[in-house]
mmCIF file of C-alpha atoms in Angstrom:
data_model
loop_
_atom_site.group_PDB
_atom_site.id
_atom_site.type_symbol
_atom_site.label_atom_id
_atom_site.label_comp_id
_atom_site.label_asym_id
_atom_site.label_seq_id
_atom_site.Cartn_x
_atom_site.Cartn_y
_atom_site.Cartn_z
ATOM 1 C CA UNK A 26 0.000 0.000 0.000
ATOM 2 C CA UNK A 27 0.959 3.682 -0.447
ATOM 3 C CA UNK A 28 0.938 6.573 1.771
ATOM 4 C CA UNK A 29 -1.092 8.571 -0.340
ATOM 5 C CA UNK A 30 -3.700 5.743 -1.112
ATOM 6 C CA UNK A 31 -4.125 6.261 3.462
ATOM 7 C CA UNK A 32 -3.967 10.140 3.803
ATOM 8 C CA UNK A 33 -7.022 9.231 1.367
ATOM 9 C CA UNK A 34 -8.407 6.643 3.985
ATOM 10 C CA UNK A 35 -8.100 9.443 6.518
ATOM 11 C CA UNK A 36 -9.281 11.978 4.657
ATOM 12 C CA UNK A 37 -12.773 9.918 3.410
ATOM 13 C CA UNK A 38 -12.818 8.786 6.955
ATOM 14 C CA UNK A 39 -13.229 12.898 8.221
ATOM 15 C CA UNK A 40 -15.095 14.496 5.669
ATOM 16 C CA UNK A 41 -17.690 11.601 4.927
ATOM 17 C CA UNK A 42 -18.191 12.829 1.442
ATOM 18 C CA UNK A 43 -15.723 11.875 -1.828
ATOM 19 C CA UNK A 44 -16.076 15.104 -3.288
ATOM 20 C CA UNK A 45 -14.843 17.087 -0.133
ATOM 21 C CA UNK A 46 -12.391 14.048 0.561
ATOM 22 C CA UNK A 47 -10.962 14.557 -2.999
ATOM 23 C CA UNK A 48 -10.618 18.786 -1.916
ATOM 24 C CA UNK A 49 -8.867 17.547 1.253
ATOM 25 C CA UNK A 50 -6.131 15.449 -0.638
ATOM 26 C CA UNK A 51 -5.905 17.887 -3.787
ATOM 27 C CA UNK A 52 -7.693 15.090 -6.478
ATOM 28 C CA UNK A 53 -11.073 14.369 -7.760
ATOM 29 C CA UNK A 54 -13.747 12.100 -6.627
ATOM 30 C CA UNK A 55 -12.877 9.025 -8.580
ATOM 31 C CA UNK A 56 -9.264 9.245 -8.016
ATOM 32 C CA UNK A 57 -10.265 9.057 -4.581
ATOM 33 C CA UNK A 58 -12.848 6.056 -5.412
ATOM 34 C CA UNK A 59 -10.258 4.502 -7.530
ATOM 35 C CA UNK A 60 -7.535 4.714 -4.408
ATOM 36 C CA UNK A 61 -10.232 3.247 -2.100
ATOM 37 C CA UNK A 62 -10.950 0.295 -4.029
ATOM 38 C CA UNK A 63 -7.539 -0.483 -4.475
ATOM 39 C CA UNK A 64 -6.668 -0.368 -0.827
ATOM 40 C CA UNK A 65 -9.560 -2.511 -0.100
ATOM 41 C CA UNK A 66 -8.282 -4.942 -2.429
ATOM 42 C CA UNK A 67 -5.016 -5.127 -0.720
ATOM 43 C CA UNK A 68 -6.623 -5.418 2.713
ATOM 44 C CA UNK A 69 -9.077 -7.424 1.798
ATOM 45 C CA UNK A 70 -11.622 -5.999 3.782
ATOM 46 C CA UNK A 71 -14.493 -3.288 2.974
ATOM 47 C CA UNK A 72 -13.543 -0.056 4.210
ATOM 48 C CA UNK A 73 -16.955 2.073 3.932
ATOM 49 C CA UNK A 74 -20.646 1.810 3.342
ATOM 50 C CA UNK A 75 -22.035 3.952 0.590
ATOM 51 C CA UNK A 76 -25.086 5.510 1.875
ATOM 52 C CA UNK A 77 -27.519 8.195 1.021
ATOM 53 C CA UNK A 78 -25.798 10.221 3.411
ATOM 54 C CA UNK A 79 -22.459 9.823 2.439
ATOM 55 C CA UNK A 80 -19.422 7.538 3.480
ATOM 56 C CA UNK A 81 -19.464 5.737 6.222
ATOM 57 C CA UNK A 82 -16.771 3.702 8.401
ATOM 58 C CA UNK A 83 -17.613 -0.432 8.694
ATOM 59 C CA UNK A 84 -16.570 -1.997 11.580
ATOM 60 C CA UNK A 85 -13.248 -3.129 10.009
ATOM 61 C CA UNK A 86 -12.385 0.746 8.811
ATOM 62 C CA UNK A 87 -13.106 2.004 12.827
ATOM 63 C CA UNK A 88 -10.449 -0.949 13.719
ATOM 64 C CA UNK A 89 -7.823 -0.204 10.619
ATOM 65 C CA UNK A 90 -8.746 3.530 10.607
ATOM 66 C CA UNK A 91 -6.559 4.285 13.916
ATOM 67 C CA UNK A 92 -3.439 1.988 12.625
ATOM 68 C CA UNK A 93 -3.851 4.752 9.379
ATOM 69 C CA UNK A 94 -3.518 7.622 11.065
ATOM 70 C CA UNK A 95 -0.393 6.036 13.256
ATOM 71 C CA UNK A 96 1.247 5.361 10.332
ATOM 72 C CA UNK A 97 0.790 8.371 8.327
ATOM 73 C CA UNK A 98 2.021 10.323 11.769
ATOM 74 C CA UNK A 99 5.433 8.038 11.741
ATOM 75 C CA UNK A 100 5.863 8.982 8.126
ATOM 76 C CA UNK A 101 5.608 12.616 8.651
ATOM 77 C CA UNK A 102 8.124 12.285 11.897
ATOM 78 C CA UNK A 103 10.135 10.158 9.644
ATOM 79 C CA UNK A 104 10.060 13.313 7.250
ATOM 80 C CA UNK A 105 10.571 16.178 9.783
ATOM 81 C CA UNK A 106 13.848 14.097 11.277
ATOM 82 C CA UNK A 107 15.580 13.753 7.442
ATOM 83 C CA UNK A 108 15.033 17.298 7.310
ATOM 84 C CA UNK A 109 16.386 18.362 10.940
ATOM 85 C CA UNK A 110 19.354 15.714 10.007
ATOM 86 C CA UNK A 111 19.924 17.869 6.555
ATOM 87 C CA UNK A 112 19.703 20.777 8.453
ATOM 88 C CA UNK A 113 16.839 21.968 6.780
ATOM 89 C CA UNK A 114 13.358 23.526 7.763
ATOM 90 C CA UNK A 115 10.398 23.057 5.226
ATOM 91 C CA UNK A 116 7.249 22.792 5.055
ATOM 92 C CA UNK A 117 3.581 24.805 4.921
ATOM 93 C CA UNK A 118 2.225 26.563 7.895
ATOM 94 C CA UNK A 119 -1.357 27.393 7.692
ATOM 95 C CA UNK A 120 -1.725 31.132 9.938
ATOM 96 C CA UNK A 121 -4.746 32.566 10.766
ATOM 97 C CA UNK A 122 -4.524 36.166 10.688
ATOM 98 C CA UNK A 123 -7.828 38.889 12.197
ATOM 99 C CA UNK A 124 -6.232 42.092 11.456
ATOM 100 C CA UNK A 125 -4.804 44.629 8.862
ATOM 101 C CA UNK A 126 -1.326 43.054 7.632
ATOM 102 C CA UNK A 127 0.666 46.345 8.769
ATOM 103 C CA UNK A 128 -0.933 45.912 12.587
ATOM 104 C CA UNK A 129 0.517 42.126 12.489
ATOM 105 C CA UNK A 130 3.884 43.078 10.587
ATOM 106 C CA UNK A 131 3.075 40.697 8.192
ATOM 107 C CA UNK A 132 5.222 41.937 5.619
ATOM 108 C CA UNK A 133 8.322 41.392 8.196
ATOM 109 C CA UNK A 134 7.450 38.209 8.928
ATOM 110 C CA UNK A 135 7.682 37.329 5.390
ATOM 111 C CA UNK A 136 10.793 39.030 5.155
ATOM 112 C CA UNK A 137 12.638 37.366 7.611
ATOM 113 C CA UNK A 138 11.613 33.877 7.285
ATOM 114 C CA UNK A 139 12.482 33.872 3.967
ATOM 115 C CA UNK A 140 15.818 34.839 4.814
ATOM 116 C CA UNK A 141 16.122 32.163 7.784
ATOM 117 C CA UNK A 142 13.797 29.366 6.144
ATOM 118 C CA UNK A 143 13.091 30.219 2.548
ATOM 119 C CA UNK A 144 11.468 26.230 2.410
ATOM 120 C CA UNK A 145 9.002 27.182 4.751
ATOM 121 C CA UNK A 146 5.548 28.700 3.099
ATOM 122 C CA UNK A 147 2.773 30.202 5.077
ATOM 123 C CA UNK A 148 -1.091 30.093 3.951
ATOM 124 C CA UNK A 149 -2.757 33.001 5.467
ATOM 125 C CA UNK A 150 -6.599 32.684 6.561
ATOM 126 C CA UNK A 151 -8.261 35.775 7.865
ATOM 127 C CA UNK A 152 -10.776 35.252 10.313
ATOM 128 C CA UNK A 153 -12.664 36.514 13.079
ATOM 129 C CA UNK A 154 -10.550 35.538 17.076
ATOM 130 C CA UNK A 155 -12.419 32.992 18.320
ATOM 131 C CA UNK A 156 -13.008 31.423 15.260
ATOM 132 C CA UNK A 157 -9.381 30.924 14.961
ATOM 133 C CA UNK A 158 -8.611 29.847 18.198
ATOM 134 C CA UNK A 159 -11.157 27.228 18.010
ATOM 135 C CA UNK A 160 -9.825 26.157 14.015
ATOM 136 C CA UNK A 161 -6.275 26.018 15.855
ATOM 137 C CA UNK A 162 -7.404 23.443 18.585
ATOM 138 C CA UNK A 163 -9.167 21.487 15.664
ATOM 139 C CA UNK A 164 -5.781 21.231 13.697
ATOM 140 C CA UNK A 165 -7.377 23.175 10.803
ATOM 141 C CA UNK A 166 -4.825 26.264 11.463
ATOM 142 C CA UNK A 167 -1.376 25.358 12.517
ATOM 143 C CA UNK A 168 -1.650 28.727 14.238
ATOM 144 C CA UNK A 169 -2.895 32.463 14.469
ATOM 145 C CA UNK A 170 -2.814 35.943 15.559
ATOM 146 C CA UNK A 171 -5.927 36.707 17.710
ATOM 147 C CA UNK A 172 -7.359 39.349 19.943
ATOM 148 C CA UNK A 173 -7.690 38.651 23.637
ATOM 149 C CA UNK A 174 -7.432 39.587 27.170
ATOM 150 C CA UNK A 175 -6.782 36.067 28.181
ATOM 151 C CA UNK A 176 -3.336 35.318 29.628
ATOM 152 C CA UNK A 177 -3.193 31.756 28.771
ATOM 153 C CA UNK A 178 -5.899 29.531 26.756
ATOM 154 C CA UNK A 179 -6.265 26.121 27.768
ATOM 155 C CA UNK A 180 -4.556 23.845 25.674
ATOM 156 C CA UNK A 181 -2.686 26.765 23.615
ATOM 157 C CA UNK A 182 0.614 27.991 23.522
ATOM 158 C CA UNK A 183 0.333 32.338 23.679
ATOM 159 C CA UNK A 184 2.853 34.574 22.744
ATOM 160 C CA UNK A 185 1.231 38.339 24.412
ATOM 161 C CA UNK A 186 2.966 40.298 21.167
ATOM 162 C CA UNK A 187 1.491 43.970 22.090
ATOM 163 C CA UNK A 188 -1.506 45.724 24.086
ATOM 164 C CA UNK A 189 -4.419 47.387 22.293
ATOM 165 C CA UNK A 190 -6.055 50.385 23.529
ATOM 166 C CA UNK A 191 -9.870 49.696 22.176
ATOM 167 C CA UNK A 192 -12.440 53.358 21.935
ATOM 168 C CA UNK A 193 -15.498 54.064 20.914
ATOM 169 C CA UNK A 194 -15.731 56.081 17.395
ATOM 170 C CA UNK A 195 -18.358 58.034 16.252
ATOM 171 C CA UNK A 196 -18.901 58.979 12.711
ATOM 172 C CA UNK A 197 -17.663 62.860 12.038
ATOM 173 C CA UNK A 198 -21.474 63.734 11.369
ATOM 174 C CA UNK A 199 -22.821 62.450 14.138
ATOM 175 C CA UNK A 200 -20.235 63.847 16.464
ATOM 176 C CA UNK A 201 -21.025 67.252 14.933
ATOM 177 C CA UNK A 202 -24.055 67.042 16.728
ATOM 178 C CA UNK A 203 -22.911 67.137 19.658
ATOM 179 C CA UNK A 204 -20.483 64.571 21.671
ATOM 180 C CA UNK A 205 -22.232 62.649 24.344
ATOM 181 C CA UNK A 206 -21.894 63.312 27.847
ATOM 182 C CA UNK A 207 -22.287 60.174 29.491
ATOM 183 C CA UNK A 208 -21.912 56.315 28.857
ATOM 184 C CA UNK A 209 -25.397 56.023 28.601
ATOM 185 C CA UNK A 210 -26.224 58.827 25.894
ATOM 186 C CA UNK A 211 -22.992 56.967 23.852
ATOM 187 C CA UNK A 212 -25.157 53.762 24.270
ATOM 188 C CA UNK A 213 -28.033 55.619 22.701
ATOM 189 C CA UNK A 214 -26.656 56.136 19.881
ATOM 190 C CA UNK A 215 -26.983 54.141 16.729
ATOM 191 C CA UNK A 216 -24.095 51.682 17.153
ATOM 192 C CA UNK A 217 -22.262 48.992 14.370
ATOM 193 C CA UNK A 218 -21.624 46.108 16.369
ATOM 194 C CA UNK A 219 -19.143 42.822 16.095
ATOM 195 C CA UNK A 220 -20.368 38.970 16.629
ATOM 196 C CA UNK A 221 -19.695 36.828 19.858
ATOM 197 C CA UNK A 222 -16.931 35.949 18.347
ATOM 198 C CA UNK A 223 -14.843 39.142 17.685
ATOM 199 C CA UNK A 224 -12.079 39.392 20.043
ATOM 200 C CA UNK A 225 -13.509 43.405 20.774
ATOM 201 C CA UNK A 226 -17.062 41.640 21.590
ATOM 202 C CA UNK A 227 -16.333 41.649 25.113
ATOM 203 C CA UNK A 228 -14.940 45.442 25.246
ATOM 204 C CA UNK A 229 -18.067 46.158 23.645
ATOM 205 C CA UNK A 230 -20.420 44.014 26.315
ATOM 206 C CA UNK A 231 -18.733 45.985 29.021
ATOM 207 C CA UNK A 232 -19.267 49.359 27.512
ATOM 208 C CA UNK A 233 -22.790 48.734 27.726
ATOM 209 C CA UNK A 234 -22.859 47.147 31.131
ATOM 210 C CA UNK A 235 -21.369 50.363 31.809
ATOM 211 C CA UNK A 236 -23.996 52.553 30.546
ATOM 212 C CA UNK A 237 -26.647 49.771 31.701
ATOM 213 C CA UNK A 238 -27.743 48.991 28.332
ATOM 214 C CA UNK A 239 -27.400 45.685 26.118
ATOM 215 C CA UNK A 240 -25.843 45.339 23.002
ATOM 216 C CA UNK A 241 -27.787 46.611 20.424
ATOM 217 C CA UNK A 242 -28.841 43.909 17.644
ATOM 218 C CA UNK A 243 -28.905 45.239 14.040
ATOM 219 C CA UNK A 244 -25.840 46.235 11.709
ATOM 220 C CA UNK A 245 -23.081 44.262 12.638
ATOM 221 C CA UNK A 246 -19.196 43.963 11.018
ATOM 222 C CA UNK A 247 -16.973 40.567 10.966
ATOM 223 C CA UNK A 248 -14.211 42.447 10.209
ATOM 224 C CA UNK A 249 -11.769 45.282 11.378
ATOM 225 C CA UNK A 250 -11.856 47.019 7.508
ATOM 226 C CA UNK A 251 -15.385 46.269 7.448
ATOM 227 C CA UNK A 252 -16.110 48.231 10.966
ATOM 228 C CA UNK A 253 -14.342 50.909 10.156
ATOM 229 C CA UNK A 254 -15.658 51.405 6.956
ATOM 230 C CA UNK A 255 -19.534 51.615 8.652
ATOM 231 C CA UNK A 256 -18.348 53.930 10.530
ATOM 232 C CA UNK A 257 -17.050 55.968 8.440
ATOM 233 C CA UNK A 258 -20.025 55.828 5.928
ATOM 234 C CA UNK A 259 -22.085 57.403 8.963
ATOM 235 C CA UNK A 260 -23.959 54.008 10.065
ATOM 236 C CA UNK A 261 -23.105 53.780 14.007
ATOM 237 C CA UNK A 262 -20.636 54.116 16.652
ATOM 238 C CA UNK A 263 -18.248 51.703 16.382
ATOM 239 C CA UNK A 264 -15.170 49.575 18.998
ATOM 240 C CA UNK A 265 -11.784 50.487 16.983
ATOM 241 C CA UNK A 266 -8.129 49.743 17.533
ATOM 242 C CA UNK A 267 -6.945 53.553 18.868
ATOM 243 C CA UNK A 268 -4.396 53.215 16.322
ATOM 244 C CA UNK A 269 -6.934 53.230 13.666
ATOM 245 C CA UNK A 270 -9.364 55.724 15.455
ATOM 246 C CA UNK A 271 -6.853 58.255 15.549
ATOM 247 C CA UNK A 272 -5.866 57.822 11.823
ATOM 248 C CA UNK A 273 -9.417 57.996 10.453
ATOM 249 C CA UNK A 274 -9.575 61.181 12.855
ATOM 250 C CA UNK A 275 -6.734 62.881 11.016
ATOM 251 C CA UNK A 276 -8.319 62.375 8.160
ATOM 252 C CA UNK A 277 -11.901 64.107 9.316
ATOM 253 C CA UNK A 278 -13.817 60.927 9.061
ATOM 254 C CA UNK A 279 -14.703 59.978 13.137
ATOM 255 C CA UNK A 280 -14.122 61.297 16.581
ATOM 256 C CA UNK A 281 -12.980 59.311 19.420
ATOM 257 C CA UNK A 282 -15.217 59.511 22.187
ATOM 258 C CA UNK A 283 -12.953 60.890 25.644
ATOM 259 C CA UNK A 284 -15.145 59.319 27.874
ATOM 260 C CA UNK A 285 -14.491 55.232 27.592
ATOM 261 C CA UNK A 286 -10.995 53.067 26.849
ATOM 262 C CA UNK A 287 -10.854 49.178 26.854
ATOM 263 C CA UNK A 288 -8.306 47.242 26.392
ATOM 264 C CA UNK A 289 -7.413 43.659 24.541
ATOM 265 C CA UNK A 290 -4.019 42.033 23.640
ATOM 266 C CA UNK A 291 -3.014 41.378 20.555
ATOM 267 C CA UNK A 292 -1.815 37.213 20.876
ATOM 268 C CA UNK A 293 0.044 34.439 18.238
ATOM 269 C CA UNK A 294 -1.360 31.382 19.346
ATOM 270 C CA UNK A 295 -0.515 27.479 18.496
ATOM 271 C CA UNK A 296 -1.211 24.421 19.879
ATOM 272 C CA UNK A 297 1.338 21.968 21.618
ATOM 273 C CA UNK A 298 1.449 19.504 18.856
ATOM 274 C CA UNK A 299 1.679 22.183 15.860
ATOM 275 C CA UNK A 300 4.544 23.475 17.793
ATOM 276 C CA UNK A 301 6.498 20.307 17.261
ATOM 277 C CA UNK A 302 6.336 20.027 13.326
ATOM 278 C CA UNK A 303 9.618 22.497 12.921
ATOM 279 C CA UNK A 304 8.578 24.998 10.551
ATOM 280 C CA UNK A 305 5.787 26.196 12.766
ATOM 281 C CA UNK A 306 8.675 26.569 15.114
ATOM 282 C CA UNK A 307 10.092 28.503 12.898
ATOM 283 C CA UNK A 308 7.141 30.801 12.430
ATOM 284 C CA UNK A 309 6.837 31.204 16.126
ATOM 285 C CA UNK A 310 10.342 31.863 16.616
ATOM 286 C CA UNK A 311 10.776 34.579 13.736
ATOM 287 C CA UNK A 312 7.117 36.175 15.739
ATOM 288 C CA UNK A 313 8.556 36.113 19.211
ATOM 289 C CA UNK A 314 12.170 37.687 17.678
ATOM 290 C CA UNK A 315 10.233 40.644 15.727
ATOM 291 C CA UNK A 316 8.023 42.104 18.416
ATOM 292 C CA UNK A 317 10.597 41.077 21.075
ATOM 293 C CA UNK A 318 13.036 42.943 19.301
ATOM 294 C CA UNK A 319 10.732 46.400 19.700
ATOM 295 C CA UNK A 320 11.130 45.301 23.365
ATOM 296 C CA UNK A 321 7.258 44.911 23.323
ATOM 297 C CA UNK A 322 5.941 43.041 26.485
#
């Protein structure tokens, strides 16, 4: 049997489906069929049941299903150990990312591990904080940047890179009006919110415990570029970065409310076993070097 013909195995095994199976392992569907039937073959043994629903495990693929991924596991070890013995770190590293590419230096990053690791490639998935978090405990991400107050997260390895001040913004127009002079007239105000998920969600829910209001429901951005542009545009008040508040102030476009300042930390995050397939190593290491080098916290 080959290695491919169980990364296939494994992959069927996850997804249920061929067609996402076949996205999984970079093929089609009846390249995958095709592999499936020929490692059946060789085992002797039936694999899956084709149902309605999709693929499912028999009794014999639970048993050999295990033995698969314990193989495929040695093989990559095997892998990682040539390359530590050739001196050599390579290999793709799949990053979340939640914020604007100059706030996370991205463009450094890139610099200088091509210059220590140039066979090490990073695939870069933007994405809301806990989102990523939870898609780095899965083993979907490898690892991410992330916005939170948390000092540790179970089962994560942190790296605290910098503080963020969070404020409130208020469209130019609306501040025009007339600034609010309390936490509770700010609350009344038409207001662009983020999802549970946002790492500013809870800077927001204690603005308005504050001002003893809820969250408003309503208009609502999944993004930092999306926020601000709302904003901007005159929907609502809106949680920003001060970083970016004050630079959309320069430019006319919002006022920063004086009253009210939270703040988050900006995090890299990986999980224990990510951290021992070297070029996420790598990636970490290069991180920890660049804002450590600003003699950030």
């Amino acid at each position: 049997m080959e290695i491919y013909q169980l990364k296939t195995f494994v992959a069927v095994a996850t997804e249920g489906n061929l067609t996402r199976a076949a996205e999984r392992v970079f093929t089609s569907a009846p390249a995958v069929s095709a592999q499936l039937k020929a490692l059946e073959e060789e085992l002797g043994v039936r694999l899956f049941d084709r149902t309605p629903r999709g693929m499912s495990l028999t009794l014999a693929g639970q048993r050999l299903l295990t033995d698969a991924q314990r193989t495929l596991a040695a093989a990559q070890a095997m892998q990682v150990a040539a390359a530590q013995i050739r001196g050599q770190v390579r290999g793709v590293v799949r990053m979340g990312t939640v914020s604007d590419p100059v706030a996370l230096r991205l463009g450094e990053v890139f610099v200088r591990l091509a210059e220590a690791h140039p066979q090490v490639a990073l695939q870069l998935r933007q994405g809301i904080s806990m989102n990523a978090i939870q898609a780095v405990r899965r083993g979907e991400l490898d690892c991410a940047w992330v916005l939170s107050e948390h000092e540790q997260l179970e089962g994560l390895d942190i790296l605290r890179l910098q503080p963020c001040q969070v404020v409130a913004a208020l469209p130019q127009r609306m501040a025009d009006s007339g600034m609010p002079d309390s936490l509770a007239a700010l609350a009344g105000l038409p207001w662009v919110a983020t999802p549970p998920e946002c790492g500013l969600r809870v800077q927001l829910e204690r603005l308005f415990a504050a001002a003893g209001a809820s969250v408003p429901g309503g208009l609502m951005a999944d993004s930092e570029g999306a926020l601000r542009s709302m904003v901007v545009s005159g929907l609502g008040v809106g949680l920003m970065r001060r970083d970016q508040a004050q630079a959309a102030e320069r430019e006319g476009h919002v006022r920063i409310y004086p009253g009210w300042e939270g703040q988050t930390w900006l995090c890299w995050v990986s999980s224990p076993e990510a951290l021992t397939i070297p070029a996420v190593a790598a990636v970490r290491d290069t991180v920890a070097a660049l804002w450590g080098s600003d003699g950030q916290p």
